[in-house]
Amino acid sequence: MPGVYKLPSTTTTTFSKGIAGFRHAAIFDMSFADPDKLEMRADNTRVTIDRKPDKDKKEDQWFNGSKKLDSEKVQVFISLMRRIGAKDYPSDDAAEQAKYGLDKPTVDVKVTIGGKVQHLMMVSKDGKAYAAREGDPSTYQIDTLEFGDLQRMIGELK
């Protein structure tokens, strides 16, 4: 509609954002649903965690094979996964992912929620950490400390 409209002063901050400011920064697309299954690899350590409901206690229990895991540790790990976000978007070309080391990732995480599987590959290279989603051409730069925490926690969950 033609006309003159008054906008709040905060609108200018929205318009001054770069294009990356409008991108979805979350690396793991999990919302608040707990995963049904986590398949993880950090270097040579492999862990598969399954969530099984305990109807008597009315809470979920987490298992690595037949070994019951500390639910609090698993929840801390899931919270970390939800928190990891892109700091930068170095490339949107899938062919360039190898340039960042994502052709040989040091960390792989497959998350299954409601039958939907997300596969993420991550690596640390030249003092920076990178991630890529399977089937997504984008390369994401992530926080190196969060990457290190994720890698360490995979080993602790074994």
Short mmCIF file of C-alpha atoms in Angstrom, two decimals, residues 74-147:
data_model
loop_
_atom_site.label_atom_id
_atom_site.label_comp_id
_atom_site.label_asym_id
_atom_site.label_seq_id
_atom_site.Cartn_x
_atom_site.Cartn_y
_atom_site.Cartn_z
CA VAL A 74 23.40 -37.12 29.01
CA GLN A 75 21.17 -34.06 29.51
CA VAL A 76 24.25 -31.83 29.91
CA PHE A 77 25.56 -33.23 26.63
CA ILE A 78 22.22 -32.62 24.88
CA SER A 79 22.15 -29.06 26.25
CA LEU A 80 25.61 -28.47 24.80
CA MET A 81 24.46 -29.76 21.43
CA ARG A 82 21.50 -27.34 21.50
CA ARG A 83 23.80 -24.45 22.42
CA ILE A 84 26.36 -24.90 19.63
CA GLY A 85 25.72 -22.30 16.97
CA ALA A 86 27.45 -20.90 13.93
CA LYS A 87 29.77 -17.98 14.60
CA ASP A 88 30.44 -17.54 10.90
CA TYR A 89 29.59 -19.08 7.53
CA PRO A 90 32.90 -19.44 5.66
CA SER A 91 31.40 -21.20 2.64
CA ASP A 92 28.12 -22.24 1.04
CA ASP A 93 29.80 -24.51 -1.50
CA ALA A 94 29.81 -28.22 -0.65
CA ALA A 95 32.95 -28.70 -2.78
CA GLU A 96 34.87 -26.43 -0.39
CA GLN A 97 34.11 -28.47 2.76
CA ALA A 98 37.28 -30.51 2.20
CA LYS A 99 39.28 -27.27 2.36
CA TYR A 100 38.14 -26.95 5.99
CA GLY A 101 38.94 -30.60 6.80
CA LEU A 102 35.33 -31.78 6.81
CA ASP A 103 36.12 -34.60 4.39
CA LYS A 104 37.95 -36.24 7.33
CA PRO A 105 36.01 -35.12 10.41
CA THR A 106 37.32 -35.88 13.89
CA VAL A 107 33.79 -35.81 15.36
CA ASP A 108 30.63 -37.30 13.85
CA VAL A 109 27.24 -37.07 15.54
CA LYS A 110 24.01 -38.64 14.29
CA VAL A 111 20.91 -37.53 16.14
CA THR A 112 17.61 -39.40 15.67
CA ILE A 113 14.45 -37.60 16.77
CA GLY A 114 11.06 -39.02 15.81
CA GLY A 115 12.58 -41.14 13.03
CA LYS A 116 14.37 -38.14 11.47
CA VAL A 117 18.19 -38.46 11.40
CA GLN A 118 20.59 -35.53 11.37
CA HIS A 119 24.25 -36.24 10.65
CA LEU A 120 26.83 -33.62 11.54
CA MET A 121 30.54 -33.69 10.89
CA MET A 122 32.97 -31.49 12.83
CA VAL A 123 36.69 -30.81 12.82
CA SER A 124 39.22 -28.46 14.35
CA LYS A 125 41.75 -26.99 11.93
CA ASP A 126 44.21 -24.10 12.20
CA GLY A 127 42.86 -23.01 15.59
CA LYS A 128 39.24 -22.88 14.38
CA ALA A 129 36.41 -25.40 14.53
CA TYR A 130 34.10 -26.18 11.61
CA ALA A 131 30.91 -28.15 11.18
CA ALA A 132 28.78 -29.35 8.28
CA ARG A 133 25.44 -31.09 8.05
CA GLU A 134 25.03 -34.03 5.71
CA GLY A 135 23.15 -32.86 2.62
CA ASP A 136 23.79 -29.17 3.37
CA PRO A 137 26.41 -27.34 1.28
CA SER A 138 27.17 -24.79 4.03
CA THR A 139 30.27 -24.85 6.20
CA TYR A 140 29.79 -23.43 9.68
CA GLN A 141 32.49 -22.05 11.93
CA ILE A 142 31.71 -22.96 15.54
CA ASP A 143 33.20 -22.04 18.89
CA THR A 144 36.42 -24.00 19.50
CA LEU A 145 35.71 -24.33 23.24
CA GLU A 146 32.26 -25.80 22.63
CA PHE A 147 33.75 -28.15 20.04
#
